[in-house]
PDB file of C-alpha atoms in Angstrom:
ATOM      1  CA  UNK A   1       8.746  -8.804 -19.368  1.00 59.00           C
ATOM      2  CA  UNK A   2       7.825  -5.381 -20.755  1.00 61.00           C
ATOM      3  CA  UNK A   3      10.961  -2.449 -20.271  1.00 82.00           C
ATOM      4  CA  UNK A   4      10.636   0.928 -18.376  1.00 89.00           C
ATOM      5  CA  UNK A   5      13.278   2.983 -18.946  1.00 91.00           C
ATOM      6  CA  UNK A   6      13.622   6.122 -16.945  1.00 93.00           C
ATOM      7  CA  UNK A   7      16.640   9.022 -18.441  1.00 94.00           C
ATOM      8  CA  UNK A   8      18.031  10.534 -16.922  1.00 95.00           C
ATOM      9  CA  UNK A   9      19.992   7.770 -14.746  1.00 92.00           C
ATOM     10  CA  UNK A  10      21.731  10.804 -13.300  1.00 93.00           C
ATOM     11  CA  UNK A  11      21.717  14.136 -12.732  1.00 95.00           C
ATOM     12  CA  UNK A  12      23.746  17.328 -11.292  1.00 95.00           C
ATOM     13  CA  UNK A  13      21.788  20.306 -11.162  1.00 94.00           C
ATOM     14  CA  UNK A  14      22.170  23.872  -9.597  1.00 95.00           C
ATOM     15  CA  UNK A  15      20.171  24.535  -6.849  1.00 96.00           C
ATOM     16  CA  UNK A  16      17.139  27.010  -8.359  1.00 96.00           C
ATOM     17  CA  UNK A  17      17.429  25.016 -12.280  1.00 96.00           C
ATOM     18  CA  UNK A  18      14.087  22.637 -12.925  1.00 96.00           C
ATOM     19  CA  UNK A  19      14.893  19.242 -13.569  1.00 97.00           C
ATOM     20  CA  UNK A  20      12.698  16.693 -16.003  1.00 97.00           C
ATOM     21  CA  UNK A  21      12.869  13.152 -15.405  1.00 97.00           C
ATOM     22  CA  UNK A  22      11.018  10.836 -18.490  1.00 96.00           C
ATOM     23  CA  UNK A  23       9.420   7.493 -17.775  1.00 94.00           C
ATOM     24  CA  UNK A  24       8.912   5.555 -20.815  1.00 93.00           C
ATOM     25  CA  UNK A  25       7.299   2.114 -21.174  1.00 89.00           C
ATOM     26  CA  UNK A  26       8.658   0.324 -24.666  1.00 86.00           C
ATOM     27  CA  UNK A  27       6.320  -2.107 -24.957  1.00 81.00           C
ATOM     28  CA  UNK A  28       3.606  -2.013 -22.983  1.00 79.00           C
ATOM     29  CA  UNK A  29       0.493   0.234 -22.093  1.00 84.00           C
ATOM     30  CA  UNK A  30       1.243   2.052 -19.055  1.00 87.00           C
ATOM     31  CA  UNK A  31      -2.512   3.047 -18.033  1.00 87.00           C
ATOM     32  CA  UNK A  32      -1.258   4.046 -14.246  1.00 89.00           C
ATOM     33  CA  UNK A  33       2.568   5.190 -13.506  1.00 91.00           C
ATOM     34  CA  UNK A  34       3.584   5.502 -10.037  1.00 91.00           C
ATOM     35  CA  UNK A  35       6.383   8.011  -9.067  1.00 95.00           C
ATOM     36  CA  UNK A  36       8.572   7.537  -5.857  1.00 94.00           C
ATOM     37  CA  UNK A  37      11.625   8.942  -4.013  1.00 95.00           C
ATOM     38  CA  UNK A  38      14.198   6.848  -1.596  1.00 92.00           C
ATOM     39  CA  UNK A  39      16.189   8.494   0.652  1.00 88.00           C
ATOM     40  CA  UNK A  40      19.682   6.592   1.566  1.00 83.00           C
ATOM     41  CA  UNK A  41      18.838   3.428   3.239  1.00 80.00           C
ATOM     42  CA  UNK A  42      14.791   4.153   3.562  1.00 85.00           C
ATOM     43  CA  UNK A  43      11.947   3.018   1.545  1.00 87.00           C
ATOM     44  CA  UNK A  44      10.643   3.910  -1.373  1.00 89.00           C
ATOM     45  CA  UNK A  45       8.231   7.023  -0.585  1.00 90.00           C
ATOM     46  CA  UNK A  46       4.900   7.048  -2.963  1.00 90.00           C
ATOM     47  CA  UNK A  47       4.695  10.517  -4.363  1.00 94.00           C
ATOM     48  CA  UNK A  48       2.191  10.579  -6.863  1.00 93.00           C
ATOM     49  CA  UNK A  49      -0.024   7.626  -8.979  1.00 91.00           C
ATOM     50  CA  UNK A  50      -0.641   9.167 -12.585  1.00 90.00           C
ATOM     51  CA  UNK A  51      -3.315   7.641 -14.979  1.00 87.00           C
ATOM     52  CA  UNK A  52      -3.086   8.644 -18.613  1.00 85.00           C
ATOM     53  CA  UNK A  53      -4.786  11.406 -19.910  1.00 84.00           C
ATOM     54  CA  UNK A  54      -6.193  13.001 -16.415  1.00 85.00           C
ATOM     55  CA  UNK A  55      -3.997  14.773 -13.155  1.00 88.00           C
ATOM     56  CA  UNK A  56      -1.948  13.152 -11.377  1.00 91.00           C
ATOM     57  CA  UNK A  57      -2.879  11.906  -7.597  1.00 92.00           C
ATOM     58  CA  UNK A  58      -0.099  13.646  -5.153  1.00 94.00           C
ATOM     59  CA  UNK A  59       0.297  11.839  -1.302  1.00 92.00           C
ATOM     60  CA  UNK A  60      -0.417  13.871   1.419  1.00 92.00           C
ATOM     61  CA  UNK A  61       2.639  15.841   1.650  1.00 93.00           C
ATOM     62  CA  UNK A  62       3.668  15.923  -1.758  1.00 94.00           C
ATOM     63  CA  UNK A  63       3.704  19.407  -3.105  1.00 94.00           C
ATOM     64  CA  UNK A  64       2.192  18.826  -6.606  1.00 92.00           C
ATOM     65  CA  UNK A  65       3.541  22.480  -8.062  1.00 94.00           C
ATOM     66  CA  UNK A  66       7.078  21.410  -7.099  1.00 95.00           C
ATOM     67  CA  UNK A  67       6.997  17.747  -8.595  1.00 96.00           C
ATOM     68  CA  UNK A  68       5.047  18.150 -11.993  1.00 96.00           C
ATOM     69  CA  UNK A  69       3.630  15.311 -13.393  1.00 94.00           C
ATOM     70  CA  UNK A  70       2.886  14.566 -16.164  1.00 91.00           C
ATOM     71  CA  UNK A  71       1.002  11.577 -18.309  1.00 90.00           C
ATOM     72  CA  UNK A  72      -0.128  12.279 -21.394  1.00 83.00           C
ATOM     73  CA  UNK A  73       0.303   9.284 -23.248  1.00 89.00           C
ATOM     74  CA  UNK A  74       0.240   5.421 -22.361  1.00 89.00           C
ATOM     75  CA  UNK A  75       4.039   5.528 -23.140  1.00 90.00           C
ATOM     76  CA  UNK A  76       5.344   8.281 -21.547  1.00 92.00           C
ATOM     77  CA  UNK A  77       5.341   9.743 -17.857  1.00 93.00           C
ATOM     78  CA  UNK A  78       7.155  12.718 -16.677  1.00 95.00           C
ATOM     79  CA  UNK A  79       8.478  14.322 -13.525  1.00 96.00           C
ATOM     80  CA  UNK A  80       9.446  18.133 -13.415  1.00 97.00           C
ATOM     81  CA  UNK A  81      11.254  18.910 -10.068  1.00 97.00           C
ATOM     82  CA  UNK A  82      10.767  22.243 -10.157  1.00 96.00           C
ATOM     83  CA  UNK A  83      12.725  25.067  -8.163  1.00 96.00           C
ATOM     84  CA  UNK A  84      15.283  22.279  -7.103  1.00 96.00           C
ATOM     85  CA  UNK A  85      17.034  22.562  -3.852  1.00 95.00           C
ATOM     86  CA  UNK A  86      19.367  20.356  -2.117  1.00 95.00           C
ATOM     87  CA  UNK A  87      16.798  18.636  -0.153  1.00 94.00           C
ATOM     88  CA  UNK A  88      15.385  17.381  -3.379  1.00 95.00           C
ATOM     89  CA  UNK A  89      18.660  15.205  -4.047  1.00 95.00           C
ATOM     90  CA  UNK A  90      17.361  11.907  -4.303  1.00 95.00           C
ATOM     91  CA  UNK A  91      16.414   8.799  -5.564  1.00 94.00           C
ATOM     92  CA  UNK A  92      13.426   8.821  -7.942  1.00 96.00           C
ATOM     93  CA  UNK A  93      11.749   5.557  -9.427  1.00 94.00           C
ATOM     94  CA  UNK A  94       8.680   5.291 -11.704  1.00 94.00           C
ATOM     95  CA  UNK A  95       6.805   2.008 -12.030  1.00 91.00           C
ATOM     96  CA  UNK A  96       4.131   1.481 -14.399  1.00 89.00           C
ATOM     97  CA  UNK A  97       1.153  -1.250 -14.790  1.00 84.00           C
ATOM     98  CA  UNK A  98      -1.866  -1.622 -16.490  1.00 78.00           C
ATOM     99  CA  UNK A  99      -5.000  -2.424 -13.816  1.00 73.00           C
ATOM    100  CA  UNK A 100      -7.397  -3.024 -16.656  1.00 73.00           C
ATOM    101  CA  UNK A 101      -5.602  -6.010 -18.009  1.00 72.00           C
ATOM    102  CA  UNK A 102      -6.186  -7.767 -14.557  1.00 70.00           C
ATOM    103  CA  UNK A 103      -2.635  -9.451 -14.816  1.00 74.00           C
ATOM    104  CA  UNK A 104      -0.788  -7.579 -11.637  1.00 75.00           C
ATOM    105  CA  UNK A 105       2.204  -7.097 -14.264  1.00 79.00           C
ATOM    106  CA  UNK A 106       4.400  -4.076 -12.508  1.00 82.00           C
ATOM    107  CA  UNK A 107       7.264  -2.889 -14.122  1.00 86.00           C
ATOM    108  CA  UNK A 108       9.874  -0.397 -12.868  1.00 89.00           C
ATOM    109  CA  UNK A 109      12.271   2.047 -14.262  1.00 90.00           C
ATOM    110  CA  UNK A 110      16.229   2.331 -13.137  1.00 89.00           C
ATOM    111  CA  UNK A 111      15.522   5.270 -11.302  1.00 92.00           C
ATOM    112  CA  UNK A 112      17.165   8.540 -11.946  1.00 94.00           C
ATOM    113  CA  UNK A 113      19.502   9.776  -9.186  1.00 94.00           C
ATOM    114  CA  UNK A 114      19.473  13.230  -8.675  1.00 95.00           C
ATOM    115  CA  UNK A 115      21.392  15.967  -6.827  1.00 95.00           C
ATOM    116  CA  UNK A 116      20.907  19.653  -6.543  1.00 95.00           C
ATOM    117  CA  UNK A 117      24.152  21.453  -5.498  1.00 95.00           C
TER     118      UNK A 117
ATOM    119  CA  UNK B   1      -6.225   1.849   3.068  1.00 78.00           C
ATOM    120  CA  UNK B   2      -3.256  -0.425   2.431  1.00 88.00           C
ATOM    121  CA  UNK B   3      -0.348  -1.524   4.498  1.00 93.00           C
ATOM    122  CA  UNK B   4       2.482  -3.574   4.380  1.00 96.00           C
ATOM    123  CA  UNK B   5       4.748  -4.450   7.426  1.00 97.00           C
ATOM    124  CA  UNK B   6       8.544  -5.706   7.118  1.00 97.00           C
ATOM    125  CA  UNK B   7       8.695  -5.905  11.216  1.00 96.00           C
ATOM    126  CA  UNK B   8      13.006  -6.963  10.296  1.00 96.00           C
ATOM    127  CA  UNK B   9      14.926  -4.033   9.855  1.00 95.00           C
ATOM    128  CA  UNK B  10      18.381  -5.790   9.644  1.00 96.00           C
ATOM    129  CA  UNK B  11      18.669  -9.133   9.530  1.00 97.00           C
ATOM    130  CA  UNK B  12      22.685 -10.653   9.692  1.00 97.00           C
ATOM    131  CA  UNK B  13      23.513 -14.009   9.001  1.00 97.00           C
ATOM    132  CA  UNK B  14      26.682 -15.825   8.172  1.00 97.00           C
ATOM    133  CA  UNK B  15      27.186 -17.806   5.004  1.00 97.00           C
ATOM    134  CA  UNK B  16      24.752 -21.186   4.071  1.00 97.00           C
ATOM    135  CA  UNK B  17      22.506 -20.168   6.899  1.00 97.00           C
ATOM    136  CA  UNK B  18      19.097 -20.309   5.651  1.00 97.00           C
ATOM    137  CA  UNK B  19      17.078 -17.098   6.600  1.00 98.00           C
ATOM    138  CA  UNK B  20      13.219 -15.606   6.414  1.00 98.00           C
ATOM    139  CA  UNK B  21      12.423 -12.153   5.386  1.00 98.00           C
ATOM    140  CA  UNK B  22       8.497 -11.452   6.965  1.00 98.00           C
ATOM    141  CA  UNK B  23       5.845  -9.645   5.313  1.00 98.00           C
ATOM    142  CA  UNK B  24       2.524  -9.301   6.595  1.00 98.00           C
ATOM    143  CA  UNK B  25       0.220  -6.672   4.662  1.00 97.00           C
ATOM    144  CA  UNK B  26      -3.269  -4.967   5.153  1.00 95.00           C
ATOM    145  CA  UNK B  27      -6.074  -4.346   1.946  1.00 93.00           C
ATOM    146  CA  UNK B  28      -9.648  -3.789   1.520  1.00 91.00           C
ATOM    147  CA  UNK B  29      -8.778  -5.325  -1.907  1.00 89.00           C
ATOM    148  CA  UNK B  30     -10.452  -8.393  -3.306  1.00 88.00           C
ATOM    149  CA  UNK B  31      -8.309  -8.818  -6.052  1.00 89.00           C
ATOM    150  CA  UNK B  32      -4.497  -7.981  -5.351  1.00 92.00           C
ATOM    151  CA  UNK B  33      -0.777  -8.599  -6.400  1.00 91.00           C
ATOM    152  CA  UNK B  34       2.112  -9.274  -4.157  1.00 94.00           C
ATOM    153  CA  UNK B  35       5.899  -8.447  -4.834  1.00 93.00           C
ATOM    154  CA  UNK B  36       9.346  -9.145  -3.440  1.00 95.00           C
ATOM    155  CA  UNK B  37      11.780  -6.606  -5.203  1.00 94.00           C
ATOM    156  CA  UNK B  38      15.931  -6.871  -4.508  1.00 95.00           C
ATOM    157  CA  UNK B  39      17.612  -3.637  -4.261  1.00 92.00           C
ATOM    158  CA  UNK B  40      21.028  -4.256  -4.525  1.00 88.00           C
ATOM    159  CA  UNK B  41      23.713  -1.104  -3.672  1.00 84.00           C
ATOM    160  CA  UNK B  42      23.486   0.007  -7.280  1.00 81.00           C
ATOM    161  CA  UNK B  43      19.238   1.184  -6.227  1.00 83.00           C
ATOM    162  CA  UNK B  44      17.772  -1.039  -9.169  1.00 84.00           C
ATOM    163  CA  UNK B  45      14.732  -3.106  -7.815  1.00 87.00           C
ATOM    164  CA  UNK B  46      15.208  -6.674  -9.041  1.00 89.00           C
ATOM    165  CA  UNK B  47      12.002  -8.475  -9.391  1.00 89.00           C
ATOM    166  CA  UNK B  48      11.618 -11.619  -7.411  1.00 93.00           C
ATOM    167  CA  UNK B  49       7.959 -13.090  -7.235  1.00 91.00           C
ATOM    168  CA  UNK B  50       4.738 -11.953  -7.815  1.00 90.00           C
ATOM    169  CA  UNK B  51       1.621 -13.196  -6.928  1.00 91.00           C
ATOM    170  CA  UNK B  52      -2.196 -13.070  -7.041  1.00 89.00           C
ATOM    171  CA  UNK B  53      -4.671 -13.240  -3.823  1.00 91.00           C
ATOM    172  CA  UNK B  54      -6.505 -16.169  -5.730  1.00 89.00           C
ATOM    173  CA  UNK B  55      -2.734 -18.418  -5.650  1.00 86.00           C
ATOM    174  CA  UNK B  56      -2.002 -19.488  -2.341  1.00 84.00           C
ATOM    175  CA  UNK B  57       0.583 -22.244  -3.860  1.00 84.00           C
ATOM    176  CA  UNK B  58       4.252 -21.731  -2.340  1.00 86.00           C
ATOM    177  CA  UNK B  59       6.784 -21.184  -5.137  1.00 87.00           C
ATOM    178  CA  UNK B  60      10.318 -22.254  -4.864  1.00 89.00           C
ATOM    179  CA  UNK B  61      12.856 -20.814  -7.637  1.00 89.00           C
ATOM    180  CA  UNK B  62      16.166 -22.581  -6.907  1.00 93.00           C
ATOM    181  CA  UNK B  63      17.593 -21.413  -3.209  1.00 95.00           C
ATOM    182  CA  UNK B  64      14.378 -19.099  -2.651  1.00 96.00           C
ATOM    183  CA  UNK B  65      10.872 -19.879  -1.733  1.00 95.00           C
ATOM    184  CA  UNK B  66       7.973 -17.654  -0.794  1.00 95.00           C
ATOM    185  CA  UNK B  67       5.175 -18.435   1.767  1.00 95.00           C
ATOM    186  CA  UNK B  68       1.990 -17.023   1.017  1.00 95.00           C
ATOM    187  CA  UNK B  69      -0.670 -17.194   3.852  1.00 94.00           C
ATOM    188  CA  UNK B  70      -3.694 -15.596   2.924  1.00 93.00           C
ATOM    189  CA  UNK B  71      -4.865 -16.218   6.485  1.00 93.00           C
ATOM    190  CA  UNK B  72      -2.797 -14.610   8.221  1.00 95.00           C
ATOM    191  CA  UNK B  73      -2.277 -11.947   5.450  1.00 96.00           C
ATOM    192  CA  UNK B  74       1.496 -12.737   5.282  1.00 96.00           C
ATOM    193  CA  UNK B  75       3.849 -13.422   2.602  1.00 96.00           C
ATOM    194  CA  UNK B  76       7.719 -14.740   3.750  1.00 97.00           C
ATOM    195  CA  UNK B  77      10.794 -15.327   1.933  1.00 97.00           C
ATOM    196  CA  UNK B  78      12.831 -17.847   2.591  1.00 97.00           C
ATOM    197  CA  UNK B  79      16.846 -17.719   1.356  1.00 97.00           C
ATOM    198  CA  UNK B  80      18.222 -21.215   1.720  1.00 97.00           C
ATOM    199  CA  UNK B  81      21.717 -21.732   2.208  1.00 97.00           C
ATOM    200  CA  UNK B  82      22.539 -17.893   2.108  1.00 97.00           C
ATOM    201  CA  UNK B  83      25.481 -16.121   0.072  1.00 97.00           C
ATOM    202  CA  UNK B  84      27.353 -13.101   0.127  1.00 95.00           C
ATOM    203  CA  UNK B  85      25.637 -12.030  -3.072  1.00 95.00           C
ATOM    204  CA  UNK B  86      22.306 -12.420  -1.802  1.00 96.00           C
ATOM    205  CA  UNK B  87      23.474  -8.964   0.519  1.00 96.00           C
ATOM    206  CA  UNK B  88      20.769  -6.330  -0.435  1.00 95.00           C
ATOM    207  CA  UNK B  89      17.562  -4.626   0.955  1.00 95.00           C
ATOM    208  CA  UNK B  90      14.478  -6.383   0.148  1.00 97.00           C
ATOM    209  CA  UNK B  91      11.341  -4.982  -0.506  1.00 96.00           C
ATOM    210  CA  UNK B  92       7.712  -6.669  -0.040  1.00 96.00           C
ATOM    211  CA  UNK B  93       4.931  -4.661  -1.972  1.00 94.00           C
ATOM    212  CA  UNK B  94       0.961  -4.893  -2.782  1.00 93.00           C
ATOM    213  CA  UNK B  95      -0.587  -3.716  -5.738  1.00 88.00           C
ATOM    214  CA  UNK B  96      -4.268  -3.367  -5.448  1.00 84.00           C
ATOM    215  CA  UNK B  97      -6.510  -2.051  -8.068  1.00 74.00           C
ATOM    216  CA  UNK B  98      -4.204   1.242  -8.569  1.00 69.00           C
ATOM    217  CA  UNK B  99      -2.227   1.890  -5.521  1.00 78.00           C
ATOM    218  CA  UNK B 100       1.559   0.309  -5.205  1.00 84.00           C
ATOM    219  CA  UNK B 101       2.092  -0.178  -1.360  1.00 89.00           C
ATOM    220  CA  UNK B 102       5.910  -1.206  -0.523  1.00 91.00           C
ATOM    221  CA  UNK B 103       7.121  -2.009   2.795  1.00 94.00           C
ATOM    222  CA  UNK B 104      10.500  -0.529   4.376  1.00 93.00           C
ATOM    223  CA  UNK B 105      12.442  -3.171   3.155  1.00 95.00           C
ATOM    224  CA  UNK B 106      15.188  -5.883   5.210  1.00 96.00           C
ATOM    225  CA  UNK B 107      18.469  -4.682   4.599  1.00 96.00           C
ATOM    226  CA  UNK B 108      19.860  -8.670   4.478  1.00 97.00           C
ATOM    227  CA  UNK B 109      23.414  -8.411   5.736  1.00 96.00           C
ATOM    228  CA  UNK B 110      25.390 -12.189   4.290  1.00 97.00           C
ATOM    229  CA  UNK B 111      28.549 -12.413   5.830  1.00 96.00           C
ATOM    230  CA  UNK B 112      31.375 -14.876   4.227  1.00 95.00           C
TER     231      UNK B 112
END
């Protein structure tokens, strides 16, 4: 299947510092990237569904000027945790798929681990 | 809106018992995809199965099989003949037109 690979896998920031986490699909035309956070031992949280080219779609509770996202290209997603504080350590994972080829394909990234000090 | 239900918070079995992992799911969908990810300690999801709304066929790949009941808008998986390896949380998901819908995942507890 197609590869998502998310960078960083890990990251130690100060609490205050911004923090940008890159979704990139290597082969494949990711139309619609989804962005979510998991807390230890809970689900994974939907934060935000990004199509290319237009603003991304934040979930009710989502503050959209503290995660930035961004999608400007069918290759490349991005998510700017902005301001970090401790309660933003976390566990963030980016899937993309393509709806319009009708195939259901779903692909995921590593996820990128993060914690604010 | 969509919805998918993993009723099993913790499930615990010992070794070579077989065990079912329940999904049941909610969409105004038509057309839609369903998943069962592995998330293993290390946080990567594994992917198990997917399938379409239109394939109601069961699929078994070696000790796992998936039961999809379009009736009953459920979609179980089945570990026969359990192992210590197969220890992880397990997530069922939908995929409609654009929205990914996950469930709160089984934490599968496979005790030697």
């Amino acid at each position: 299947g197609a590869v998502v690979s998310q960078h960083p896998s890990w990251v130690i920031c100060k609490s205050g510092t911004s923090v940008k986490i890159e979704c990139r699909s290597l082969d494949f035309q990711a139309t619609t990237m989804f962005w979510y956070r998991q807390f230890p031992k809970q689900s994974l949280m939907l934060m935000a569904t990004s199509n290319e080219g237009s603003k991304a779609t934040y979930e009710q509770g989502v503050e959209k000027d503290k995660f930035l996202i961004n999608h400007a290209s069918l290759t490349l997603s991005t998510l700017t945790v902005t301001s970090a504080h401790p309660e933003d350590s976390s566990f963030y994972i980016c899937s993309a798929t393509n709806p319009g080829q009708g195939t259901g394909e779903l692909f995921f990234g590593e996820g990128s681990r993060l914690t604010v000090l | 809106a969509q919805k998918v239900t993993q009723a099993q918070t913790e499930i615990s079995v010992v070794e070579k018992e077989d065990v079912t992992l329940d999904c049941v799911y909610e969409t105004r969908d038509t057309t839609y995809y369903l998943f069962w990810y592995k998330q293993p300690p290390s946080g990567e999801l594994v992917f198990l199965i997917r399938r379409n709304s239109f394939d109601e066929q069961n699929e078994i790949s070696g000790r796992y099989s998936w039961n999809f009941q379009k009736s009953t808008s459920s979609f179980n998986f089945t570990i026969t003949a359990s192992q210590v390896v197969d220890s992880a949380v397990y997530f069922c998901a939908l995929l409609g037109y654009s929205t990914l819908t996950f469930g709160k995942g089984t934490m599968l507890l496979v005790s030697p």
